[in-house]
CSV table of C-alpha atoms in Angstrom, one decimal:
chain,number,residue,atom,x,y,z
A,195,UNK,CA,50.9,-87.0,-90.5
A,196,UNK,CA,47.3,-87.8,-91.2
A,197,UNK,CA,47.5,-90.6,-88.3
A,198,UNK,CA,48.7,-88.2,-85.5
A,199,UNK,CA,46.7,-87.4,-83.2
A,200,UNK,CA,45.1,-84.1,-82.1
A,201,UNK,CA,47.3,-83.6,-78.8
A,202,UNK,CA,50.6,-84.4,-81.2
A,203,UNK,CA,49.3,-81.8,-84.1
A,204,UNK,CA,48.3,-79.4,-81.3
A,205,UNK,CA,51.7,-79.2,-79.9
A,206,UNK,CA,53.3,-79.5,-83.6
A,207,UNK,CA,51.3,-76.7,-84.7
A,208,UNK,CA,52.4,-74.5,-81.3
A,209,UNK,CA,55.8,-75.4,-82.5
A,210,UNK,CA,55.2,-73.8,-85.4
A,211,UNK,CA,54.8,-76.8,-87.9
A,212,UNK,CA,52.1,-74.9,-90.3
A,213,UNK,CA,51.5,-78.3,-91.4
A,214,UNK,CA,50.0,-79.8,-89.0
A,215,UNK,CA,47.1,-77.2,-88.6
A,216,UNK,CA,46.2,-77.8,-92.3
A,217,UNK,CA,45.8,-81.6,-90.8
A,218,UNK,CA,43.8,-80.3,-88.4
A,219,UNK,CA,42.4,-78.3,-90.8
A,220,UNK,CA,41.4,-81.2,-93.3
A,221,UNK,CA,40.2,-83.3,-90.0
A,222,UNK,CA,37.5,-80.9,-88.9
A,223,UNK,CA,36.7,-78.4,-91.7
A,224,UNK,CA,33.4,-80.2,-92.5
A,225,UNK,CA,32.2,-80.5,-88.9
A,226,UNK,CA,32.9,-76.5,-88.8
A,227,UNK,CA,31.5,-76.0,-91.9
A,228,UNK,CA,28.3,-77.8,-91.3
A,229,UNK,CA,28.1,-76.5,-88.3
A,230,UNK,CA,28.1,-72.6,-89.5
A,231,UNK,CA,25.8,-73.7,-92.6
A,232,UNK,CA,23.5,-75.4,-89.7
A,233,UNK,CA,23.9,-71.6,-88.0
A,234,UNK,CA,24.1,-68.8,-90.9
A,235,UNK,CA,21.9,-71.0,-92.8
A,236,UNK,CA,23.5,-70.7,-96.2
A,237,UNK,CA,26.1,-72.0,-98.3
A,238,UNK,CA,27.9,-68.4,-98.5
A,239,UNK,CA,27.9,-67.3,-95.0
A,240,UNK,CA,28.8,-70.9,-94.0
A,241,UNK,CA,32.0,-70.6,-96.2
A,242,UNK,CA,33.4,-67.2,-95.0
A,243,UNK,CA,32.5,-68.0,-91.2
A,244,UNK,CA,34.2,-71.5,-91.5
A,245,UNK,CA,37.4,-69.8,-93.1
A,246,UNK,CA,37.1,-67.4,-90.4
A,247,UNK,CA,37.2,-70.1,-87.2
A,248,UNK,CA,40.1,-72.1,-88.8
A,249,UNK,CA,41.8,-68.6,-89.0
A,250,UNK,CA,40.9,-67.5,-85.7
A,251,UNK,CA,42.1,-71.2,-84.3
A,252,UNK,CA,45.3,-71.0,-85.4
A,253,UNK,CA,45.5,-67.4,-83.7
A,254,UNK,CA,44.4,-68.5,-80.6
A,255,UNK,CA,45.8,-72.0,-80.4
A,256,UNK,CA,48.5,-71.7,-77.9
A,257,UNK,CA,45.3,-70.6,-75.5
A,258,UNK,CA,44.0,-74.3,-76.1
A,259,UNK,CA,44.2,-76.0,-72.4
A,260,UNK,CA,43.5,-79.4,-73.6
A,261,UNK,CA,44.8,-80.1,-77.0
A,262,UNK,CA,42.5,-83.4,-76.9
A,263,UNK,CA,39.5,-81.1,-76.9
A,264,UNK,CA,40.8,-79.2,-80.4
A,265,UNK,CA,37.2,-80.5,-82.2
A,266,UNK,CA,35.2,-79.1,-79.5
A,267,UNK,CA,37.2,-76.2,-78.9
A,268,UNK,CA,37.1,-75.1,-83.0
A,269,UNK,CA,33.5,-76.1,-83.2
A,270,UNK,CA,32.2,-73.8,-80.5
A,271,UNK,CA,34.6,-71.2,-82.1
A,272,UNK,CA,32.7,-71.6,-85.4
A,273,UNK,CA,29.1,-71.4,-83.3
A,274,UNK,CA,29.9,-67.9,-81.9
A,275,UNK,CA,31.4,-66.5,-84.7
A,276,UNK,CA,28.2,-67.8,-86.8
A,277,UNK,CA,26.2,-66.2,-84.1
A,278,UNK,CA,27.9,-63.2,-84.5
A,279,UNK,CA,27.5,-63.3,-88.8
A,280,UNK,CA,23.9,-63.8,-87.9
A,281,UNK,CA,23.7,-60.6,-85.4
A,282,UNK,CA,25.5,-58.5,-88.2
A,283,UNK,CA,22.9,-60.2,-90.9
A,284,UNK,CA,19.7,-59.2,-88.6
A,285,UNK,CA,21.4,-55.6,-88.5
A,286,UNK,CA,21.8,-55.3,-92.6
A,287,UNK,CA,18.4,-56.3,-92.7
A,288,UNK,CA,16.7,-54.2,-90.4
A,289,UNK,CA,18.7,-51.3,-92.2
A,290,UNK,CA,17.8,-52.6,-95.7
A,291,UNK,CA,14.5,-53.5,-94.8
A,292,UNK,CA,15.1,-57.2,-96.8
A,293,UNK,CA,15.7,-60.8,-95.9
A,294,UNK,CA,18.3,-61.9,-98.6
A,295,UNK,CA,16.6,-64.9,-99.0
A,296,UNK,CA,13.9,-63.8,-100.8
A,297,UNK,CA,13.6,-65.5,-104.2
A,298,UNK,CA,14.8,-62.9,-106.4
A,299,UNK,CA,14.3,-65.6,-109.5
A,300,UNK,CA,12.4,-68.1,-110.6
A,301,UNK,CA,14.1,-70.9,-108.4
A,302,UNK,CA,14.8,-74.8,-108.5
A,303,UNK,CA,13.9,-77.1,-106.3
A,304,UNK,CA,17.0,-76.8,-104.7
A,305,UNK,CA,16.8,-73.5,-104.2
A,306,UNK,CA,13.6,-73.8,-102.1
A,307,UNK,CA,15.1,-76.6,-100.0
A,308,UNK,CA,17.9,-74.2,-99.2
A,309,UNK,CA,16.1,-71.0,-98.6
A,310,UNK,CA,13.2,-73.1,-96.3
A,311,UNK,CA,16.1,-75.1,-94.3
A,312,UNK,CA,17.7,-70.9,-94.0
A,313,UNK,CA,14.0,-70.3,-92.6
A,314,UNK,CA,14.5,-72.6,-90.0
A,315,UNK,CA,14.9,-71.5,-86.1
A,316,UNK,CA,18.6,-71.7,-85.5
A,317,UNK,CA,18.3,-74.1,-82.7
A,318,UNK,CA,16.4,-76.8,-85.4
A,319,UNK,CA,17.7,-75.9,-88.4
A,320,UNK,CA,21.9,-77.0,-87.1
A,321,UNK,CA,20.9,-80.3,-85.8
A,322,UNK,CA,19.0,-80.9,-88.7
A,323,UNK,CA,22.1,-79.8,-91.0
A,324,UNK,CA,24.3,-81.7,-89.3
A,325,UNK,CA,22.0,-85.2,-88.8
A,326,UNK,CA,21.4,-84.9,-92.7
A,327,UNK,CA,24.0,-83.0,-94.9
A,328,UNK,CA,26.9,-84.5,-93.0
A,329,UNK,CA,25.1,-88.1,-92.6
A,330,UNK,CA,26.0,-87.9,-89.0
A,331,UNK,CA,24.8,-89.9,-86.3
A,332,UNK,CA,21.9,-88.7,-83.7
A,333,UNK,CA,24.8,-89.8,-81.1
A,334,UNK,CA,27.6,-88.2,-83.1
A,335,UNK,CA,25.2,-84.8,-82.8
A,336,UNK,CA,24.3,-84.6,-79.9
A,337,UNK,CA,28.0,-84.9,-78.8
A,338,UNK,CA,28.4,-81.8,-80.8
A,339,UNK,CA,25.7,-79.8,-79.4
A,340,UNK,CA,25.9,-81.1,-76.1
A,341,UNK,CA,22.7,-81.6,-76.0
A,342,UNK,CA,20.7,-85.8,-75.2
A,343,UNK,CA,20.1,-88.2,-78.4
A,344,UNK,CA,16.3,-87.5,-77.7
A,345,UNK,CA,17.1,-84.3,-77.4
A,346,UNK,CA,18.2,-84.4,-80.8
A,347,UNK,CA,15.6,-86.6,-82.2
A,348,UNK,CA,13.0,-84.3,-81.1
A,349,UNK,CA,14.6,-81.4,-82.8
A,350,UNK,CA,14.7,-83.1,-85.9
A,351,UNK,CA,11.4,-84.4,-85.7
A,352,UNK,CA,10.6,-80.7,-85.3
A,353,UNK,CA,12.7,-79.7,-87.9
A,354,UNK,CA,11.2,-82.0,-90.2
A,355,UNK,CA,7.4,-80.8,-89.6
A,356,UNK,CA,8.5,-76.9,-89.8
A,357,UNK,CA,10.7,-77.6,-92.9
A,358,UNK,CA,7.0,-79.3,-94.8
A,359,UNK,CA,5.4,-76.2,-93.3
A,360,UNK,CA,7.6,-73.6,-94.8
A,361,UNK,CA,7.7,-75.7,-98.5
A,362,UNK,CA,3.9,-76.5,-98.4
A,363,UNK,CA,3.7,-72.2,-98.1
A,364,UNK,CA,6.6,-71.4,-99.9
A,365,UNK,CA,4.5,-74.1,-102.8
A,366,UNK,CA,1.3,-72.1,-102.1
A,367,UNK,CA,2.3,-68.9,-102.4
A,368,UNK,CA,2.4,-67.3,-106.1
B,176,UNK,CA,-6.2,-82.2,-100.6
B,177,UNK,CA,-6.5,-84.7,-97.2
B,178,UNK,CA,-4.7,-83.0,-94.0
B,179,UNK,CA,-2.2,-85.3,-92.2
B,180,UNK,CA,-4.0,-86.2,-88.7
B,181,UNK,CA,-2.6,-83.9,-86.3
B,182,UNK,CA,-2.2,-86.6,-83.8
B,183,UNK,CA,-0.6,-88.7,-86.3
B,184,UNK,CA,2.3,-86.2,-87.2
B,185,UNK,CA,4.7,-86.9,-85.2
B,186,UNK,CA,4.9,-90.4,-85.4
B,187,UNK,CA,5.1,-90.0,-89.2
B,188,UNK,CA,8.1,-87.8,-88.8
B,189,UNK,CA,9.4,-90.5,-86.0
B,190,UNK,CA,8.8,-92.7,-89.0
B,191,UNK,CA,11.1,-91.1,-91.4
B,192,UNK,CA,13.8,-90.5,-88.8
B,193,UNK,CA,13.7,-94.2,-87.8
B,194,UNK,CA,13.2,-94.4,-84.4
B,195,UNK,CA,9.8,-96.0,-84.4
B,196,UNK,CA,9.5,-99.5,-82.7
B,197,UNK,CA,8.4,-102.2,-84.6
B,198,UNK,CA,5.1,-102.3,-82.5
B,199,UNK,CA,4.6,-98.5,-83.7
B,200,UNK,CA,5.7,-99.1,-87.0
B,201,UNK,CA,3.2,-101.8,-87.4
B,202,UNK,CA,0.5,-99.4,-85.9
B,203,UNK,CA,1.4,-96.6,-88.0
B,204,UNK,CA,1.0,-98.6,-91.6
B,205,UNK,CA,-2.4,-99.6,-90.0
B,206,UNK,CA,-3.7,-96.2,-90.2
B,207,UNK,CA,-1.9,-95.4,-93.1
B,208,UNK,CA,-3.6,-97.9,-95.3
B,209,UNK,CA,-7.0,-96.1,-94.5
B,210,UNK,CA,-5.6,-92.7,-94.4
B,211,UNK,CA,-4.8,-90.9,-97.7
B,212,UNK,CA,-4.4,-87.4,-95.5
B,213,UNK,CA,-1.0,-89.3,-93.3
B,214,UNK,CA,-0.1,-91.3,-96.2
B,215,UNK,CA,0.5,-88.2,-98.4
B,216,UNK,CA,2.1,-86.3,-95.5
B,217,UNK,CA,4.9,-89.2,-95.3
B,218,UNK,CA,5.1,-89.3,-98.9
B,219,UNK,CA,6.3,-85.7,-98.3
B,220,UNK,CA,8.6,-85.9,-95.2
B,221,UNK,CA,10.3,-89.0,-97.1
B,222,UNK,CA,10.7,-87.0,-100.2
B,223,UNK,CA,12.0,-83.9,-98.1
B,224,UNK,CA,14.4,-86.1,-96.4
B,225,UNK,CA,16.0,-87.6,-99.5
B,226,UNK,CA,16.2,-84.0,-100.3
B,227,UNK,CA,18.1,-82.8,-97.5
B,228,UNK,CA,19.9,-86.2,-98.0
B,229,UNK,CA,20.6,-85.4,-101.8
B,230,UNK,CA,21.5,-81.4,-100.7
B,231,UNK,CA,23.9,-82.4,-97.9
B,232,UNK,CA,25.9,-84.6,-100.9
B,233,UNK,CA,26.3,-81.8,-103.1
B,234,UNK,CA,27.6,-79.4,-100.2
B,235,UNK,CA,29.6,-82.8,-99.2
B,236,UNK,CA,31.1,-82.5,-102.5
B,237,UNK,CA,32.6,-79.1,-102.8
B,238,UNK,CA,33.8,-79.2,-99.4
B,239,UNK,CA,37.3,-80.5,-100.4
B,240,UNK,CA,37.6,-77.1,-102.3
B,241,UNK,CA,35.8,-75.1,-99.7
B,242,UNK,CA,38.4,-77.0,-97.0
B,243,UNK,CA,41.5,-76.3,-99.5
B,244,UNK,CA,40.5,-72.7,-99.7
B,245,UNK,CA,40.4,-72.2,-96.2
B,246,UNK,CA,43.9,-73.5,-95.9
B,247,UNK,CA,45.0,-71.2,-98.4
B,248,UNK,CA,43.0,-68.3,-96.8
B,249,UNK,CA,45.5,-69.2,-93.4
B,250,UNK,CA,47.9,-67.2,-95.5
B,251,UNK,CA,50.5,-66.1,-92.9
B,252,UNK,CA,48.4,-66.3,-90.2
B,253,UNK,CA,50.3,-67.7,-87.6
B,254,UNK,CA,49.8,-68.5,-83.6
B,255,UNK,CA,49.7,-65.6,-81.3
B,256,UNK,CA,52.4,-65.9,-78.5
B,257,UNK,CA,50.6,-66.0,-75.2
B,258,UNK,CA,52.7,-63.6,-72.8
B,259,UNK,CA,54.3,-65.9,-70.4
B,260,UNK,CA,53.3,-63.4,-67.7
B,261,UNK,CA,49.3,-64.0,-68.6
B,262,UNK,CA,49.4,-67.7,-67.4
B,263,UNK,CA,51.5,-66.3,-64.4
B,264,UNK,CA,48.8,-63.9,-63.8
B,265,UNK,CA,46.1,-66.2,-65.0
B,266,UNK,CA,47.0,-68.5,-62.2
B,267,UNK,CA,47.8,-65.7,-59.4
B,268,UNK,CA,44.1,-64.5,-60.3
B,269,UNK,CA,42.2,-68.1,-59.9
B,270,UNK,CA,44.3,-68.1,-56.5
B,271,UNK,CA,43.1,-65.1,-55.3
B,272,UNK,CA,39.4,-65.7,-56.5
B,273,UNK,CA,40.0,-69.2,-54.6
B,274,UNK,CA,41.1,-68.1,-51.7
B,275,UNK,CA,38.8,-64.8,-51.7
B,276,UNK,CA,35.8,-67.6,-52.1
B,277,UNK,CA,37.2,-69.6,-49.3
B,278,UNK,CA,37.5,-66.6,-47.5
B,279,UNK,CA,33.7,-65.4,-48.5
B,280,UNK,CA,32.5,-69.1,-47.8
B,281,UNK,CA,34.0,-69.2,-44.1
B,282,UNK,CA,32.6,-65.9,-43.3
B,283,UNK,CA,29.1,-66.8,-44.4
B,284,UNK,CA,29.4,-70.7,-42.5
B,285,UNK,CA,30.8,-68.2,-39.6
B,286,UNK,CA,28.1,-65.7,-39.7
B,287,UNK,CA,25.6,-68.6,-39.8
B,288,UNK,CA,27.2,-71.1,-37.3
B,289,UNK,CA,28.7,-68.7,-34.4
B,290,UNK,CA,26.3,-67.8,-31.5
B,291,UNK,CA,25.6,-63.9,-32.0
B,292,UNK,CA,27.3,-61.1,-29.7
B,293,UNK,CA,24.9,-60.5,-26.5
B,294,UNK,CA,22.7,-56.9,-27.7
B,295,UNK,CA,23.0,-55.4,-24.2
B,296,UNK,CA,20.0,-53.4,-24.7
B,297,UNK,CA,18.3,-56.2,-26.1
B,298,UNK,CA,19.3,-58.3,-23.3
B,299,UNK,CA,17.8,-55.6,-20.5
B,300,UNK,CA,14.6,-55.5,-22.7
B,301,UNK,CA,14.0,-58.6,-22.8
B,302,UNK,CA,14.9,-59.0,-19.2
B,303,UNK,CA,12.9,-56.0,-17.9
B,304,UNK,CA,9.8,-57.6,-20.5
B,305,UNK,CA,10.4,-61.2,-18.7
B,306,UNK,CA,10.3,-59.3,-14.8
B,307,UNK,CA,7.1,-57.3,-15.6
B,308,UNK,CA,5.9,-60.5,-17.2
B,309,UNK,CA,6.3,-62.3,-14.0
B,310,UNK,CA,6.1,-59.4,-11.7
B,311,UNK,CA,2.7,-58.0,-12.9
B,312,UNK,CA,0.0,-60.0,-11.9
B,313,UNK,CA,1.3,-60.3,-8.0
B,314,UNK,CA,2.1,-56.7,-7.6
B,315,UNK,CA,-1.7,-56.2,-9.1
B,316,UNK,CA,-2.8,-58.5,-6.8
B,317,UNK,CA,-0.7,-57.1,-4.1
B,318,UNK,CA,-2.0,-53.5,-4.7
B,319,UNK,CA,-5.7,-54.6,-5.5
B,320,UNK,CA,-5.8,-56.1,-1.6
B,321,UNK,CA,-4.0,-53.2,-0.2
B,322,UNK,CA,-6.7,-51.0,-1.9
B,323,UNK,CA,-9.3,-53.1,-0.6
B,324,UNK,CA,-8.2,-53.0,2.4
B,325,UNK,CA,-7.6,-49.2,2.7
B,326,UNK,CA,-11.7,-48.8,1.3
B,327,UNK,CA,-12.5,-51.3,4.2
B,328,UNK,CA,-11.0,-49.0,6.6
B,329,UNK,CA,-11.9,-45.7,5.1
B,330,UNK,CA,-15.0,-47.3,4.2
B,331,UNK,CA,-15.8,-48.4,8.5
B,332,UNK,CA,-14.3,-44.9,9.5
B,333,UNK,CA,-16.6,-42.8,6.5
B,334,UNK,CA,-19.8,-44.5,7.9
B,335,UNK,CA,-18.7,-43.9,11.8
B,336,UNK,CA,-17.8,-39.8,11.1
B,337,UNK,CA,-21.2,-39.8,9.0
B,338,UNK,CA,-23.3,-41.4,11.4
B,339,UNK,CA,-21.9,-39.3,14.8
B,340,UNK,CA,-22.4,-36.2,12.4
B,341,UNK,CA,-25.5,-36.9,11.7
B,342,UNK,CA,-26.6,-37.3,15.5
B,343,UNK,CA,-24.9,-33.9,16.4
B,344,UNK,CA,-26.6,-32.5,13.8
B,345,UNK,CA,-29.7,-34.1,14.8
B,346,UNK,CA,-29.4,-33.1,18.3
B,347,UNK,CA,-28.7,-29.6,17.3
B,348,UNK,CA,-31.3,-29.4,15.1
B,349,UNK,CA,-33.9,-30.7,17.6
B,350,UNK,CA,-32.4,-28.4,20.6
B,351,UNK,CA,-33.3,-25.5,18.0
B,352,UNK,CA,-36.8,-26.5,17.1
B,353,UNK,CA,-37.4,-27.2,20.7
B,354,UNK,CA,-36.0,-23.9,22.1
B,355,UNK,CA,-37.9,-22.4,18.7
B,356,UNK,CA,-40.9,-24.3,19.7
B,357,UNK,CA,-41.0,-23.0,23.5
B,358,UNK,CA,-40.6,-19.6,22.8
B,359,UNK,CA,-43.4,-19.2,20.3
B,360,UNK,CA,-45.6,-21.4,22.5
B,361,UNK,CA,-44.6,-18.5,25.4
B,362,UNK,CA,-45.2,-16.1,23.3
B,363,UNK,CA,-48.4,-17.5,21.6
B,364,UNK,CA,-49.7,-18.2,25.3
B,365,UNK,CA,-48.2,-14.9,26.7
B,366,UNK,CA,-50.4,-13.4,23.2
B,367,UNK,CA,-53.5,-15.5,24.3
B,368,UNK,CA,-53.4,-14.2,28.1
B,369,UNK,CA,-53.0,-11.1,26.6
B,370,UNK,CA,-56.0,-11.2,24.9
B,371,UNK,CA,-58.1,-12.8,27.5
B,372,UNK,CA,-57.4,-10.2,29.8
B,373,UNK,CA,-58.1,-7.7,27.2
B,374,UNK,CA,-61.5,-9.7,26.9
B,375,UNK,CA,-62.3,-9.8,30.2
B,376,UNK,CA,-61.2,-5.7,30.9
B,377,UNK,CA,-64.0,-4.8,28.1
B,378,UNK,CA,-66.1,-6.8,29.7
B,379,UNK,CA,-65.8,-5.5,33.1
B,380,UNK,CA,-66.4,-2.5,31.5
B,381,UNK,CA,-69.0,-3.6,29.5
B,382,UNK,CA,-70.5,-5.0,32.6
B,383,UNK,CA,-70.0,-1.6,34.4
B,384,UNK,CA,-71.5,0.4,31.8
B,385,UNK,CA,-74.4,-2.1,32.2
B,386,UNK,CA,-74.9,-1.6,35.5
B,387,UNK,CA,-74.2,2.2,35.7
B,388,UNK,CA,-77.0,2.0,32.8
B,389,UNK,CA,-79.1,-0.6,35.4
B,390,UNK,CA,-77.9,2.0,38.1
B,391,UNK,CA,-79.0,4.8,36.1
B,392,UNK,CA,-82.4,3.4,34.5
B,393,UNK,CA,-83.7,1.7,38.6
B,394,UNK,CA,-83.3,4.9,40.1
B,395,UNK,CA,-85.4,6.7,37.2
B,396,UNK,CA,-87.6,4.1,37.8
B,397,UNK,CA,-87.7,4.5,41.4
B,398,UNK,CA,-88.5,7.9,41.4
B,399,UNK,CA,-91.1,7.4,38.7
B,400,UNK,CA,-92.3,4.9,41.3
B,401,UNK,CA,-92.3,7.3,43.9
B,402,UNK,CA,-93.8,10.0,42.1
B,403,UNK,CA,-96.9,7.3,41.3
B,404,UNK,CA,-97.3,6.3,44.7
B,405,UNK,CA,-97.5,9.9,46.1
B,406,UNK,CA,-100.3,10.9,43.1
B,407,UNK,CA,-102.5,7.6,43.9
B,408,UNK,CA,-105.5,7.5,46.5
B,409,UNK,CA,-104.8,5.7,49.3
B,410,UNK,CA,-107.5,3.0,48.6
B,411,UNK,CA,-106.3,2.2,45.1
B,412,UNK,CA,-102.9,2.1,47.2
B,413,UNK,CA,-104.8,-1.0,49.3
């Protein structure tokens, strides 16, 4: 089952064999993942978005053209429904008058990493999840984001200067 | 604390992402040996990249969980049917959009590429415009000489009526002083006759009187005379 292709689980899973989207599942929940983390910008938005595409791709699989394409198809789900978690964040926020963010404890190192990474512009902060937390490839990435390999590695050299920014004020500030 | 060069930055963070050439590379540790400011700032980005590295594991790690969880959160969940009649129409739609396009595209190539209807009004304007064009300058010309000619003439006849006007009026005008002129004279000479005559009739009387007086005062004297010669002696008288 594992070895099966994405065209085969496709049409399995439009057959109704549940157990072949869990394959699927398996096969690209990390890409997804990553991908809404690299969006949403943290660990807990990331989780519910993800579990939101794979749910939303097994609803709308029989409109799948081109079962070959499933990854690209269940990653650009898991983009605009991030999108969307961020557009209903920014709303809460404006109402509340809070980023949730903002260190509400005395935090680790971790934590800082996280909350500058969430501090990020959206369109440095996912290729930079991606290239890093998921070990990818610059290649592999920019196949993703459809975007050129120097593309991508000016994004992350970006990425990497605006992430020392935020932690060199994040460090400074009291 | 030393800042990073700012033209430096970039190729640190090229650096830590690897895709410096071994000519840069080289180039790079050149400045960094005599630059503490660069060399702290790739301390940094290495540090924050085996951080990301070291954060990306951890999130690596519960993702079987988070994966397993999502399966389970599939529940029931299962594929919606797609009406068969939505691909039916799906594909009646793209034909219509094709062949309204097709449709759209020939009428624009048409509207572009045919030669355009003949404006009838356009066509006389630009006719009559092209005529007067042409036209114009010869009727101008034509008209210009025919007044010329006509000013000649007029011109010619003018000077003629002026000129046989002016000797009638000159003749008349003459034949009026001159018959002015002779009556006056007449009547100037007729006046000066007068007056000679008138001269010459007091004179005649003057004359008249004179000699009536002469007349008068020689026959006094006379007889004065007579008288003296009768009272004288006769010898005086010898």
């Amino acid at each position: 089952m594992e070895q099966r292709s994405d065209i085969d689980l496709v049409e399995a899973v439009c057959q109704g064999q549940r157990s072949a989207y869990a394959v699927l599942v398996r096969r690209y929940y990390s890409q997804v993942f990553l991908v809404c983390l690299g969006v949403v910008g943290n660990v807990h938005d990331a989780e519910d978005v993800a579990q939101d595409t794979m749910v939303k791709g097994l609803e709308r699989i029989r409109q799948l053209r081109d079962p070959d394409q499933f990854g690209h198809w269940i990653v650009k789900i898991a983009r605009n429904l991030s999108i969307n978690c961020l557009r209903r964040r920014a709303a809460a926020e404006r109402l509340v008058g809070q980023r949730r963010d903002e260190p509400l404890a005395e935090s680790t190192a971790a934590d800082d990493l996280h909350r500058a990474v969430a501090r990020l512009p959206r369109d440095l902060r996912l290729p930079l999840v991606m290239y890093y937390f998921d070990g990818r490839s610059v290649k592999s990435v920019a196949q993703t984001l459809d975007i050129s390999t120097s593309g991508v590695y000016l994004k992350l050299r970006m990425a990497l200067r605006e992430l020392h920014d935020i932690l060199t004020a994040q460090g400074e500030t009291p | 604390m030393n800042q990073a060069c700012t033209n430096m930055q970039n190729a640190i963070a090229d650096h830590v992402l690897g895709v410096l050439s071994e000519e840069q590379t080289q180039a790079l540790r050149s400045h960094l040996a005599g630059c503490a400011g660069c060399a702290e700032y790739l301390r940094q980005l290495e540090d924050h990249s085996k951080a990301l590295i070291a954060c990306g594991a951890r999130v690596e790690a519960d993702m079987a969980a988070r994966c397993e969880k999502a399966i389970e959160a599939l529940g029931d969940v299962a594929p919606v049917r797609v009406p068969r009649i939505v691909p039916l129409l799906g594909r009646l739609v793209r034909t219509a959009v094709a062949a309204v396009l097709i449709l759209g595209a020939g009428i624009v190539i048409g509207r572009f590429t045919t030669p355009r209807a003949v404006d009838a009004e356009q066509l006389r304007a630009d006719v009559q415009a092209s005529v007067l064009a042409s036209l114009k300058p010869a009727v101008l010309e034509s008209v210009l000489a025919q007044v010329d000619q006509r000013l000649e003439a007029s011109h010619t006849q003018m000077v003629t009526d002026i000129t046989e006007q002016t000797h009638r009026d000159l003749r008349v005008f003459a034949n009026e002083l001159l018959s002015g002129t002779q009556t006056l004279v007449d009547r100037r000479f007729t006046e000066v006759v007068q007056l000679i005559e008138a001269g010459r009739l007091t004179d005649r009387r003057q004359v008249a009187k004179a000699l009536d007086q002469i007349k008068t005062q020689t026959g006094i004297g006379l007889l004065r005379l007579a008288a003296w010669t009768e009272e004288t002696p006769q010898a005086l008288q010898n």
